[in-house]
Short mmCIF file of C-alpha atoms and ligand atoms in Angstrom, two decimals:
data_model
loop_
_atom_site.label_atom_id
_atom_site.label_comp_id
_atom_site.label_asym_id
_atom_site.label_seq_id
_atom_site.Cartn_x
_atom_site.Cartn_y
_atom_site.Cartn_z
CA UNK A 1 264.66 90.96 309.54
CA UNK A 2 261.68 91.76 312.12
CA UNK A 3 261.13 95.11 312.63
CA UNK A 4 260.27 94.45 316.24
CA UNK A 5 264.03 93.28 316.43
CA UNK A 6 265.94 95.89 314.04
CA UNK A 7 267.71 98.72 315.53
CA UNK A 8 266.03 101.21 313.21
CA UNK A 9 265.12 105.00 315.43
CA UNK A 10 262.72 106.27 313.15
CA UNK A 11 262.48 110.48 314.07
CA UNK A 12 258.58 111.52 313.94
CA UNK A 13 259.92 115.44 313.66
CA UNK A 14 261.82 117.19 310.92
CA UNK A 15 264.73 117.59 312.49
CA UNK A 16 265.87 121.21 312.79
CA UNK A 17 269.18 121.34 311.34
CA UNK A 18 268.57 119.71 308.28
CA UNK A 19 268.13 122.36 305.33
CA UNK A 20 267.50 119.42 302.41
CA UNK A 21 264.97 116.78 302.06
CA UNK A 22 267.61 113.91 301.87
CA UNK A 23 269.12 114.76 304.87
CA UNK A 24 265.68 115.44 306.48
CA UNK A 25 264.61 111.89 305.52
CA UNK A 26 267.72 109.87 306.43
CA UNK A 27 267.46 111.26 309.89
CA UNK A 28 263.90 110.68 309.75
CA UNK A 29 264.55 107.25 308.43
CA UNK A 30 267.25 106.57 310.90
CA UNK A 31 269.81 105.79 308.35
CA UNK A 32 272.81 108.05 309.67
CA UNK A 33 273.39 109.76 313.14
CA UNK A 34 275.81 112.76 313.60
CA UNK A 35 278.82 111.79 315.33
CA UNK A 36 280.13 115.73 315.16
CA UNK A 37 280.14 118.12 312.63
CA UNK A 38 280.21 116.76 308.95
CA UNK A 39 280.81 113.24 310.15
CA UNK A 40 278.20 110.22 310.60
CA UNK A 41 277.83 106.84 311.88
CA UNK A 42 275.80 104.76 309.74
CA UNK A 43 273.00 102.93 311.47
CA UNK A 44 271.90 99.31 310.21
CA UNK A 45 269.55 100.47 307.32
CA UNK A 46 271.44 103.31 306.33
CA UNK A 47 274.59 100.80 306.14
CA UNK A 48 272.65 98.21 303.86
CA UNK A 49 272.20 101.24 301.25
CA UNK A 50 275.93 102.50 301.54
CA UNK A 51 276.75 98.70 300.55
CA UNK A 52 274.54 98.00 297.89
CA UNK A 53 276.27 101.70 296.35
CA UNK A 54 279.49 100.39 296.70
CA UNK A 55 278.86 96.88 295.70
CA UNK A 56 277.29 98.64 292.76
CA UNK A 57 280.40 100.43 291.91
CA UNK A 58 282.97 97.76 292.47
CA UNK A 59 281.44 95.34 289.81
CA UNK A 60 281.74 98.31 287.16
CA UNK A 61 284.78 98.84 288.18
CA UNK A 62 285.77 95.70 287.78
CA UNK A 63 283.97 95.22 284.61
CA UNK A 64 286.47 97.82 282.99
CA UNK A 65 289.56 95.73 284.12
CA UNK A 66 290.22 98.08 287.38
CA UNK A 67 291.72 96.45 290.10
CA UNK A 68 290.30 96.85 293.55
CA UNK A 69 293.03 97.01 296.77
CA UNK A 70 292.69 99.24 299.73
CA UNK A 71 294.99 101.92 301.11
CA UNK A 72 294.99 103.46 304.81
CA UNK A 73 293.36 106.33 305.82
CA UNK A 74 296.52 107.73 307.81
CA UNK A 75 299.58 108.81 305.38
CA UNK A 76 302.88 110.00 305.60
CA UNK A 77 303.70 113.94 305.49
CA UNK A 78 306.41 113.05 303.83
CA UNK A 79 304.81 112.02 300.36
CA UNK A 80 302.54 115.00 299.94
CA UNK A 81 306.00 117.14 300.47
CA UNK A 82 307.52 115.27 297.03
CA UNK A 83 304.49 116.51 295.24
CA UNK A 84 304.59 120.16 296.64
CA UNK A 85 300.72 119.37 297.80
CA UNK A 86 301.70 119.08 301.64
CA UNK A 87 301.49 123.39 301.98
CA UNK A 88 299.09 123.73 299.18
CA UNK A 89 296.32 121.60 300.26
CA UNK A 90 295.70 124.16 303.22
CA UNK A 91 293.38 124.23 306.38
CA UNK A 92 291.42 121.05 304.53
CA UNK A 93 293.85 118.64 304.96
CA UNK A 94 293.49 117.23 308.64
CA UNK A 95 297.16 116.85 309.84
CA UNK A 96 298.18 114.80 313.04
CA UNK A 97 301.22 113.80 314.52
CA UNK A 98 302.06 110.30 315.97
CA UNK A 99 303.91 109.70 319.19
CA UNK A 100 307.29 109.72 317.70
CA UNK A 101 306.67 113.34 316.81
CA UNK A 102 306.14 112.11 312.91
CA UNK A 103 303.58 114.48 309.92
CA UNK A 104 301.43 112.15 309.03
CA UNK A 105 297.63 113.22 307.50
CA UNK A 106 294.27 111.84 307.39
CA UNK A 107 293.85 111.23 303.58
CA UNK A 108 291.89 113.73 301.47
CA UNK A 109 292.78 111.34 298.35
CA UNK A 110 295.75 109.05 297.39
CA UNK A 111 297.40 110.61 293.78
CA UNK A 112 300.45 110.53 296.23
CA UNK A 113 300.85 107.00 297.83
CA UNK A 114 299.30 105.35 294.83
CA UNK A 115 302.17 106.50 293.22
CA UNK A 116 304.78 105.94 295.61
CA UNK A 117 303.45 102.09 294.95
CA UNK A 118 303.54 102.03 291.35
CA UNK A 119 306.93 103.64 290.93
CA UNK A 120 308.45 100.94 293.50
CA UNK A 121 306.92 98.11 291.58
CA UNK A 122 306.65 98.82 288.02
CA UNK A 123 309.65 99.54 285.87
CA UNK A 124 308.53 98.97 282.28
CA UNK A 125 306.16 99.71 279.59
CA UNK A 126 305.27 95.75 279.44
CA UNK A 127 303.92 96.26 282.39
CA UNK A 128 300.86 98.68 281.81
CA UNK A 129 298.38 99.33 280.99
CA UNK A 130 297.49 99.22 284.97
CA UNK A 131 294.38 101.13 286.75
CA UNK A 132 293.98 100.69 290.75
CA UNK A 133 291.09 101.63 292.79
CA UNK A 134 289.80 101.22 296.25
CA UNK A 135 286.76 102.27 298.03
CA UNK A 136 288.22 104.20 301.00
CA UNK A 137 287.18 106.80 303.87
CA UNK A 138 288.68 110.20 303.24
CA UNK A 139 288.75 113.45 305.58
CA UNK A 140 288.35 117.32 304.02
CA UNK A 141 288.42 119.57 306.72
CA UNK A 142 285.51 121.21 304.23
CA UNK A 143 284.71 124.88 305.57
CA UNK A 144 280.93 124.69 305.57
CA UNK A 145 280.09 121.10 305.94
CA UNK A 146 276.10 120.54 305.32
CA UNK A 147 273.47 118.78 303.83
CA UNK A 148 274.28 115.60 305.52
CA UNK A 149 276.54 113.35 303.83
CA UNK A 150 276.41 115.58 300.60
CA UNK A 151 278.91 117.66 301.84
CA UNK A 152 280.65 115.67 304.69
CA UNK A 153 284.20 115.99 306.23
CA UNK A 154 284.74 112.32 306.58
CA UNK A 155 283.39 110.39 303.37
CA UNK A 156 283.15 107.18 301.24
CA UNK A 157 285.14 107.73 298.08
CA UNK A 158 285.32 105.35 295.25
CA UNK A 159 288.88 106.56 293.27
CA UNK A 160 291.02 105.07 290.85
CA UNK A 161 294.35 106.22 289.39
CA UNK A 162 295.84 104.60 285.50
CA UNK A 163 298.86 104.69 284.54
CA UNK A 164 299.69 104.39 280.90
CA UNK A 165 302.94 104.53 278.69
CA UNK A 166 301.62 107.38 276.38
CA UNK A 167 299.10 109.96 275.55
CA UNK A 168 297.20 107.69 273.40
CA UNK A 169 296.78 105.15 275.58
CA UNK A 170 295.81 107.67 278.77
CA UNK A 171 293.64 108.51 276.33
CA UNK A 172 291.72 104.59 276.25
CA UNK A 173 292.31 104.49 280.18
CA UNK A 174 289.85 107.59 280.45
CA UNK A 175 286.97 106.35 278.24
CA UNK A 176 287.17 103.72 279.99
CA UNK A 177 285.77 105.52 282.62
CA UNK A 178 283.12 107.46 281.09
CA UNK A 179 281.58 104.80 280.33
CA UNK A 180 282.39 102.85 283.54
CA UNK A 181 280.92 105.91 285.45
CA UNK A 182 277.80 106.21 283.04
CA UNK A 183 276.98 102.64 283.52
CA UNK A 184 277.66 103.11 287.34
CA UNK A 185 274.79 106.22 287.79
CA UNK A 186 272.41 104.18 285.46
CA UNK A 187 272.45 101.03 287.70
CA UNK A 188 271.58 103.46 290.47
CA UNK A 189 268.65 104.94 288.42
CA UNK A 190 270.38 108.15 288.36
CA UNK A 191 270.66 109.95 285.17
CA UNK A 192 274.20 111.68 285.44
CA UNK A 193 275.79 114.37 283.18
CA UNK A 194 279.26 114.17 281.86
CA UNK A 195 280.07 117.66 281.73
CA UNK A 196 282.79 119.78 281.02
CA UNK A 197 284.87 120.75 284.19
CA UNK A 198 288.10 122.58 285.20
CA UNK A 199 290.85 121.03 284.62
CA UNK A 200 293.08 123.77 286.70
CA UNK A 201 296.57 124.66 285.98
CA UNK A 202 297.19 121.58 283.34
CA UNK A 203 294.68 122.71 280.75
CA UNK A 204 293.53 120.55 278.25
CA UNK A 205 289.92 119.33 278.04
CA UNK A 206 290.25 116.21 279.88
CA UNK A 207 287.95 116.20 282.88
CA UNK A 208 284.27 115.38 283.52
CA UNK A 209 282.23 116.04 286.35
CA UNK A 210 279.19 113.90 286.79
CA UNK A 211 276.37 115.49 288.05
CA UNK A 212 272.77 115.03 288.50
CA UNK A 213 270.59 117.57 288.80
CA UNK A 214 268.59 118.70 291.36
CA UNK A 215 267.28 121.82 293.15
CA UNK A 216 269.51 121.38 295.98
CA UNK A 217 272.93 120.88 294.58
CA UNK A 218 275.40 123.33 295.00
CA UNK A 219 276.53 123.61 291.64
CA UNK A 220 275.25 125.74 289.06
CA UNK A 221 275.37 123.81 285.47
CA UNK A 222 274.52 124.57 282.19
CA UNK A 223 273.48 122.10 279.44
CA UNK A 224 272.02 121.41 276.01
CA UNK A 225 267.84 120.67 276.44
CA UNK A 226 268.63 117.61 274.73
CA UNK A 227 270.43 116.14 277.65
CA UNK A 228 267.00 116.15 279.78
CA UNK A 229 265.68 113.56 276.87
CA UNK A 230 268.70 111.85 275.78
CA UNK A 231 268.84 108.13 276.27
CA UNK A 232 272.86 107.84 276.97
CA UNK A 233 272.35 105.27 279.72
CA UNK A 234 271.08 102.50 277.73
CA UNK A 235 273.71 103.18 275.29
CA UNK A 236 276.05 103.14 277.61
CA UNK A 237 275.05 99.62 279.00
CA UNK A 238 276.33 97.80 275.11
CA UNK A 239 279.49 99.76 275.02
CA UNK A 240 282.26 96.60 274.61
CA UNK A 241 285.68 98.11 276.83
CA UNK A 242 287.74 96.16 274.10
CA UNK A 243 286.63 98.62 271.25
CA UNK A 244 287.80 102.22 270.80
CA UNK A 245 285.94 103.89 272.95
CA UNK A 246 286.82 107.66 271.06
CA UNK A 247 283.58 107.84 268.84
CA UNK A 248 280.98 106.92 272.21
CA UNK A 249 282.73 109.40 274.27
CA UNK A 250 283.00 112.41 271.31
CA UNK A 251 279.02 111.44 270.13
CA UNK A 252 278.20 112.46 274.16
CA UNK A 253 280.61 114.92 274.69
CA UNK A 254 279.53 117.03 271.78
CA UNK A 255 275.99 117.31 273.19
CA UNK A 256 276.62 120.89 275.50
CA UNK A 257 277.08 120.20 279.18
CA UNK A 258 279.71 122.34 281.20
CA UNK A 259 280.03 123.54 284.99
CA UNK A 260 280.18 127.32 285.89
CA UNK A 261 284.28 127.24 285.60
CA UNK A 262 283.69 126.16 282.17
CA UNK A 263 280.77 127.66 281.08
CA UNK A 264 280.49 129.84 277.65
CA UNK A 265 277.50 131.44 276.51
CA UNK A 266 278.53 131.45 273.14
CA UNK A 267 279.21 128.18 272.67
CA UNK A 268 275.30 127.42 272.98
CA UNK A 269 272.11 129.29 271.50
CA UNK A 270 270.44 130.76 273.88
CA UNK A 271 267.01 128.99 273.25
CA UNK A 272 268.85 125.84 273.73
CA UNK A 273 270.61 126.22 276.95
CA UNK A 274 269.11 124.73 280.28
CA UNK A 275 270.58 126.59 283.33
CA UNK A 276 269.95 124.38 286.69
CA UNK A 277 271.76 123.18 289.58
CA UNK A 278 273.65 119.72 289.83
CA UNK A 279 275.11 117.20 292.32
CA UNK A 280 278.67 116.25 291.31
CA UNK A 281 278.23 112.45 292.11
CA UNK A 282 281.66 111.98 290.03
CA UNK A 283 284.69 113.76 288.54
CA UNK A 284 287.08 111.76 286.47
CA UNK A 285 290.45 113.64 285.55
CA UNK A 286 293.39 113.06 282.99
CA UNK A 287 296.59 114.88 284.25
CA UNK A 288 299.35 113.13 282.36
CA UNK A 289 302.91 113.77 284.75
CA UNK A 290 301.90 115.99 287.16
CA UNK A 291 302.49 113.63 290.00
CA UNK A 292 304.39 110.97 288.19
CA UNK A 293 307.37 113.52 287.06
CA UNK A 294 307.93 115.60 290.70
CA UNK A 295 308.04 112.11 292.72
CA UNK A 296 309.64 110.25 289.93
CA UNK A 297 307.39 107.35 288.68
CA UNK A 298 309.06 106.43 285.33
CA UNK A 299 308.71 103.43 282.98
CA UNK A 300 311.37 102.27 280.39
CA UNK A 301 309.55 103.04 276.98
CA UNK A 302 309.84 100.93 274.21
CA UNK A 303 312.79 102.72 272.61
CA UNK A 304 314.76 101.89 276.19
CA UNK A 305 314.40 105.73 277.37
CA UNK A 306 312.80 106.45 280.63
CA UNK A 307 309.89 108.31 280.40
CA UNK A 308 307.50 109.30 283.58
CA UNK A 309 304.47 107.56 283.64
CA UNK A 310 301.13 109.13 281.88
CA UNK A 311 298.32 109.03 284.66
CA UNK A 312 294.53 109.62 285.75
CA UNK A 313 292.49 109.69 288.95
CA UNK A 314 288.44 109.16 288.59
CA UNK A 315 286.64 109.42 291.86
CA UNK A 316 282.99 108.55 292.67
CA UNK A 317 281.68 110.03 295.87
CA UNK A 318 279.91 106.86 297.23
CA UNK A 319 278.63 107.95 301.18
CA UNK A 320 277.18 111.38 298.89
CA UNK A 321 275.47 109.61 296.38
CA UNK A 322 273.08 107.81 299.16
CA UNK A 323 271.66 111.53 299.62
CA UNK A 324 272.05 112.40 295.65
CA UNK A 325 269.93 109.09 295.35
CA UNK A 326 267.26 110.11 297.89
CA UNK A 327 267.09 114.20 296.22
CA UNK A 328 266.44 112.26 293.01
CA UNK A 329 263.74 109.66 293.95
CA UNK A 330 261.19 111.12 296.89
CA UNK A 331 257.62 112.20 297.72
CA UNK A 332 255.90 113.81 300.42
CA UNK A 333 255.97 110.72 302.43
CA UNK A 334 259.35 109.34 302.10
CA UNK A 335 262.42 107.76 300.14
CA UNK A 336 261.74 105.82 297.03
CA UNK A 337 264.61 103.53 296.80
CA UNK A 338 265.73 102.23 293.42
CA UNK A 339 265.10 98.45 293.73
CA UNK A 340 269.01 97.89 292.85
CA UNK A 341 269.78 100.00 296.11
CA UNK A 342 266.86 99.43 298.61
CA UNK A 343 268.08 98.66 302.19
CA UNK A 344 265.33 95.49 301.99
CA UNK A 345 263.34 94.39 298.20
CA UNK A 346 259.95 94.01 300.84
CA UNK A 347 258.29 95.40 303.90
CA UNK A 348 256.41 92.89 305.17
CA UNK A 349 253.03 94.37 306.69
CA UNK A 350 251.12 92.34 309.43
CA UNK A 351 248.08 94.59 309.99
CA UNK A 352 246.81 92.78 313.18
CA UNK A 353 249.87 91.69 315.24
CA UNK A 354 247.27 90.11 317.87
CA UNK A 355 244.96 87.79 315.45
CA UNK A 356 246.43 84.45 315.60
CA UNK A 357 245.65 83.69 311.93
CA UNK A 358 247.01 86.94 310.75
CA UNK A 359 250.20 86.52 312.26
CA UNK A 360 250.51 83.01 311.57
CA UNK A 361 250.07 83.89 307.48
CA UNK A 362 252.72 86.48 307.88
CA UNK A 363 255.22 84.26 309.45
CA UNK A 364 254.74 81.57 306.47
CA UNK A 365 254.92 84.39 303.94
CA UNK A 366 258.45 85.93 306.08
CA UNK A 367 259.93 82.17 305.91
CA UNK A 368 259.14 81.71 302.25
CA UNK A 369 260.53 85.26 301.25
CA UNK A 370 263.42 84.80 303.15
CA UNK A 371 263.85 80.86 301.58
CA UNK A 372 263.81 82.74 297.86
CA UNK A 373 266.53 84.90 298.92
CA UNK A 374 263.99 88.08 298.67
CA UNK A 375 265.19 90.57 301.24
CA UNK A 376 262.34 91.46 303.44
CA UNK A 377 261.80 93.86 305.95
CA UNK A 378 258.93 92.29 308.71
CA UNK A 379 256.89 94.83 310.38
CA UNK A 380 255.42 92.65 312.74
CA UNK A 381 255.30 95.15 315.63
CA UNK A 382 251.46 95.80 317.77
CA UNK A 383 251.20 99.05 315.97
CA UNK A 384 248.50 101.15 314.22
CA UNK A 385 247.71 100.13 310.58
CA UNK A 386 248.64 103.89 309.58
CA UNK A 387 251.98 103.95 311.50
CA UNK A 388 252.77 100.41 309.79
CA UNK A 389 252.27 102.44 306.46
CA UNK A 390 253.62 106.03 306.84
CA UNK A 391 256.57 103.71 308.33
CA UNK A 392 256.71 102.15 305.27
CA UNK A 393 256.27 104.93 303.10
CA UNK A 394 258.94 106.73 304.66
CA UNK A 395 261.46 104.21 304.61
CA UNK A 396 260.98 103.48 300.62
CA UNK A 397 261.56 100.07 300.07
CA UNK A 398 260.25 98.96 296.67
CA UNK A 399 257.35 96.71 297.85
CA UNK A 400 255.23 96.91 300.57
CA UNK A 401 253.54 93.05 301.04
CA UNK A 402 250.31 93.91 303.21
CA UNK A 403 248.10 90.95 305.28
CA UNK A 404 245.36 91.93 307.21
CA UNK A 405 242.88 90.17 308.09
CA UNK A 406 239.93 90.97 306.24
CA UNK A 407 242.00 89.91 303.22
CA UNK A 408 242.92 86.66 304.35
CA UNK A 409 239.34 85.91 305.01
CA UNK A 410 239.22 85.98 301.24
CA UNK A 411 242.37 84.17 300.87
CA UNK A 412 244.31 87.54 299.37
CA UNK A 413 246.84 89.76 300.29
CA UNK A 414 247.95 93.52 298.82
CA UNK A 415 251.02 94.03 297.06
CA UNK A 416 251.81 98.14 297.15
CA UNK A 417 254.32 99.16 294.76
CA UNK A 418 255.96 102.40 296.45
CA UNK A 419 257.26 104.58 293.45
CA UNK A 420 253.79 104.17 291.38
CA UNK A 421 251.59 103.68 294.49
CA UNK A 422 250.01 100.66 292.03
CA UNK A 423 248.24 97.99 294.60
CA UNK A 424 247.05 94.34 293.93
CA UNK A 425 244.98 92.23 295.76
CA UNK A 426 246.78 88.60 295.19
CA UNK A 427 246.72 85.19 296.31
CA UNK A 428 249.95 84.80 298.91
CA UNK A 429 251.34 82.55 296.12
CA UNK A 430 250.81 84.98 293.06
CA UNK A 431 252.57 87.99 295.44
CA UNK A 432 255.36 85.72 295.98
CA UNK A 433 255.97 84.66 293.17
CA UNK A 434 255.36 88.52 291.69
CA UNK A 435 258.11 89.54 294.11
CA UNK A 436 260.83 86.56 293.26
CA UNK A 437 260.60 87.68 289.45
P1 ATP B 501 283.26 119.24 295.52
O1 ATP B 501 283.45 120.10 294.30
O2 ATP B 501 281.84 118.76 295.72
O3 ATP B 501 283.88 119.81 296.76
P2 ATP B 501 285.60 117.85 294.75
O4 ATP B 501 285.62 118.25 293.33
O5 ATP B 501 286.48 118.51 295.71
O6 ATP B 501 284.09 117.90 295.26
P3 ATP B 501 286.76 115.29 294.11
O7 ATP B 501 288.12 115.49 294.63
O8 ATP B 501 286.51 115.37 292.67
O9 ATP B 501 285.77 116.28 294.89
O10 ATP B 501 286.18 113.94 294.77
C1 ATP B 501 285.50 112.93 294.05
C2 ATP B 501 284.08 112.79 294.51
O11 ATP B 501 283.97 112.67 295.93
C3 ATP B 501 283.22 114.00 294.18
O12 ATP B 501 282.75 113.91 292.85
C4 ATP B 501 282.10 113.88 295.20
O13 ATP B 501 281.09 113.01 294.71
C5 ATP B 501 282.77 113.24 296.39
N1 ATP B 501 283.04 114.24 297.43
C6 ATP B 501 283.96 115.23 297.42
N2 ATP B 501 283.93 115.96 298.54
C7 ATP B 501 282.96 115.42 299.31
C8 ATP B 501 282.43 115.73 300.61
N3 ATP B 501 282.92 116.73 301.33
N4 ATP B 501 281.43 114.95 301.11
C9 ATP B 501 280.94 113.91 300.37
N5 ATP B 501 281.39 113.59 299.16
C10 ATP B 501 282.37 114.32 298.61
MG1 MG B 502 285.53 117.17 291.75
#
């Protein structure tokens, strides 16, 4: 892509409203623009990230044996009132009537209609284990919304529901997840906490919220000092989904990690504790027949008796995590995108837009990247050398490929790496090649 061409409104000011660097920088960045309150349209280079996250968290997804398929937005009243959610979910459910006078609702999640589906199709035990997802927009009519897409009203969600013939089983449908999720952050190079979270009226202990931590997030979180060093990612990555899963998940769960509902000072020594604030990026949830028993869903178990169905939901907020990402990985001067979720792999500097020779080595070097497949972002506007760079620098993509042409009269160019700030002076062939390994 030229930059001269790309629709990309890069902000000079810190905009006013925005209280947190991430949302600061994708305005700045011209990633997102506010559409009204709590709600975005994503602009071309904001879109590419929002992709690349969900891409990201399909293949996991489908790596555990989930099944993608997509729901609407807009669901019947009618539903919600079989699960007694329709008056509790309150002022943050968006409700709208259609022209024939009908409820319907702008979906804050889908525990409801996912079930409605599963208890119309599947009638027996042979038929599960079975866990659906889809990447969908929901609407939360959140009080405060802020922070940018961190706290939107309309949002990407990731969410998955299993359904499973017994405890046990329920049981192997969550792991699944943790690991799934664990595996999801670490592609992302986020480091994300399982920790101990509310479970609400059901009790048990069944429910993780993932969180990252960060200055900014709303959450207060306590962990074990351990977690800061431990090196659960990479184990995460060799976990085989045919094992049993029990002894990964009880080795990280016993490490200390809980939310402010679930906190307890006693249940940590003091010197070990590490109080701090967290982004909940993800939130998986086991709560057995809550939905499956008031609208009905049952399976005939293997002894012939109907029994309702034993079920999860696992969500993964995938519009937040493109500010989570950003809080986690910045400087001074801009984003530092995580190569797996960069917008572009290369920026593409032309120094001297009006030398003939300059440009004509930048063209070859933009045709060649784009014949390997490299992603590459062309900046071959008539601009300053130091706008070229704070451009770069701001928008954080992982290399920055420089020509100019005192370099060229030595037959190099400069390969900047953005997150160390490393720079080489290569041959056009050595960068390239660098770049396509
Ligand atoms: P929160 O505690 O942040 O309000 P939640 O617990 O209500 O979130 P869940 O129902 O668990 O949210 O939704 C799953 C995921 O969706 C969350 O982990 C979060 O990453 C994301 N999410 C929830 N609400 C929002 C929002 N208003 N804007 C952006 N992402 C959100
Ligand atoms: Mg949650």
């Amino acid at each position: 892509m030229r930059l001269s061409a790309y629709f990309l409104p890069l902000l000079k000011e810190n905009p006013a409203e925005a209280q947190i660097v991430s949302h600061r920088l994708m305005l700045r960045a011209g990633m997102i623009r506010q559409a009204s309150a709590g709600i975005y349209s994503w602009l071309p280079l904001g879109f590419r990230v929002l992709k690349k996250i969900e891409q990201i968290v399909r293949e996991e997804q489908d790596a555990s044996g989930a099944q993608e398929m997509l729901m609407p937005t807009i669901q019947s009243a009618e539903l919600w009132r079989e699960s007694g959610r329709y008056d509790d979910y309150g002022k943050e459910m968006l409700r709208i009537r259609d022209r024939a006078d009908r409820e319907m609702l702008y979906g804050p999640t889908n525990e409801e209609l996912i079930t409605d589906i599963f208890r119309s199709v599947v009638k027996s035990y042979r038929d599960l284990p079975k866990n659906l997802y889809h990447i969908q927009w929901k609407f939360r009519d959140e009080v405060r919304p802020r922070f940018g897409v961190m706290r939107g009203r309309e949002f990407l969600m990731k969410d998955n529901y299993s359904f499973d013939i017994d405890q046990k089983a329920a049981r192997h449908s969550y792991n699944k997840m943790f690991v799934a999720y664990l595996r999801t952050f670490a592609r992302m190079g986020l480091k994300a906490i399982p920790m101990r979270a509310d479970t609400g009226p059901i009790g048990g202990d069944l429910s993780h919220e993932f969180i990252i931590l960060a200055d900014t997030g709303e959450s207060a979180v306590y962990c074990d000092k351990a977690w800061l060093e431990a090196d659960i990612l990479a184990e995460a990555a060799n976990v085989d989904y045919e094992n049993d899963l029990q002894p990964f998940v009880d080795k990280w769960t016993r490490l200390y990690a809980a939310t402010d509902e679930k906190h307890d000072p006693a249940a940590i020594p003091a010197d070990r504790l590490v109080t701090a604030r967290g982004i909940e990026v993800g939130h998986i949830f086991y709560f057995g027949t809550k939905y499956s028993k008031p609208m009905n869903a049952v399976v005939a178990a293997p002894d012939g008796q109907m029994v309702p169905v034993e079920m999860g939901s696992y969500g993964i907020g995938v519009s937040r995590l493109v500010g989570a990402i950003i809080e986690a990985s910045h400087d001074e001067n801009g984003i530092i995108w995580p190569e797996s979720v960069a917008p572009f792999k290369v920026g593409l500097v032309n120094l001297r837009a009006s030398d003939k020779k300059c440009t004509a080595a930048c063209d070859e070097l933009y045709a060649k990247l784009r014949a390997a497949q490299l992603e590459v972002l062309y900046d071959d506007r008539d601009e300053s050398p130091g706008a070229k760079f704070a451009t770069m620098d701001l928008i954080g993509l992982p290399w920055q490929l420089v020509v100019g042409p005192r370099g060229l009269a030595a037959g190099k160019v400069e390969l900047k790496h953005r997150k160390t700030g490393v720079r080489e002076e290569l041959t056009p062939e050595a960068a390239l090649q660098k770049l396509a390994s």
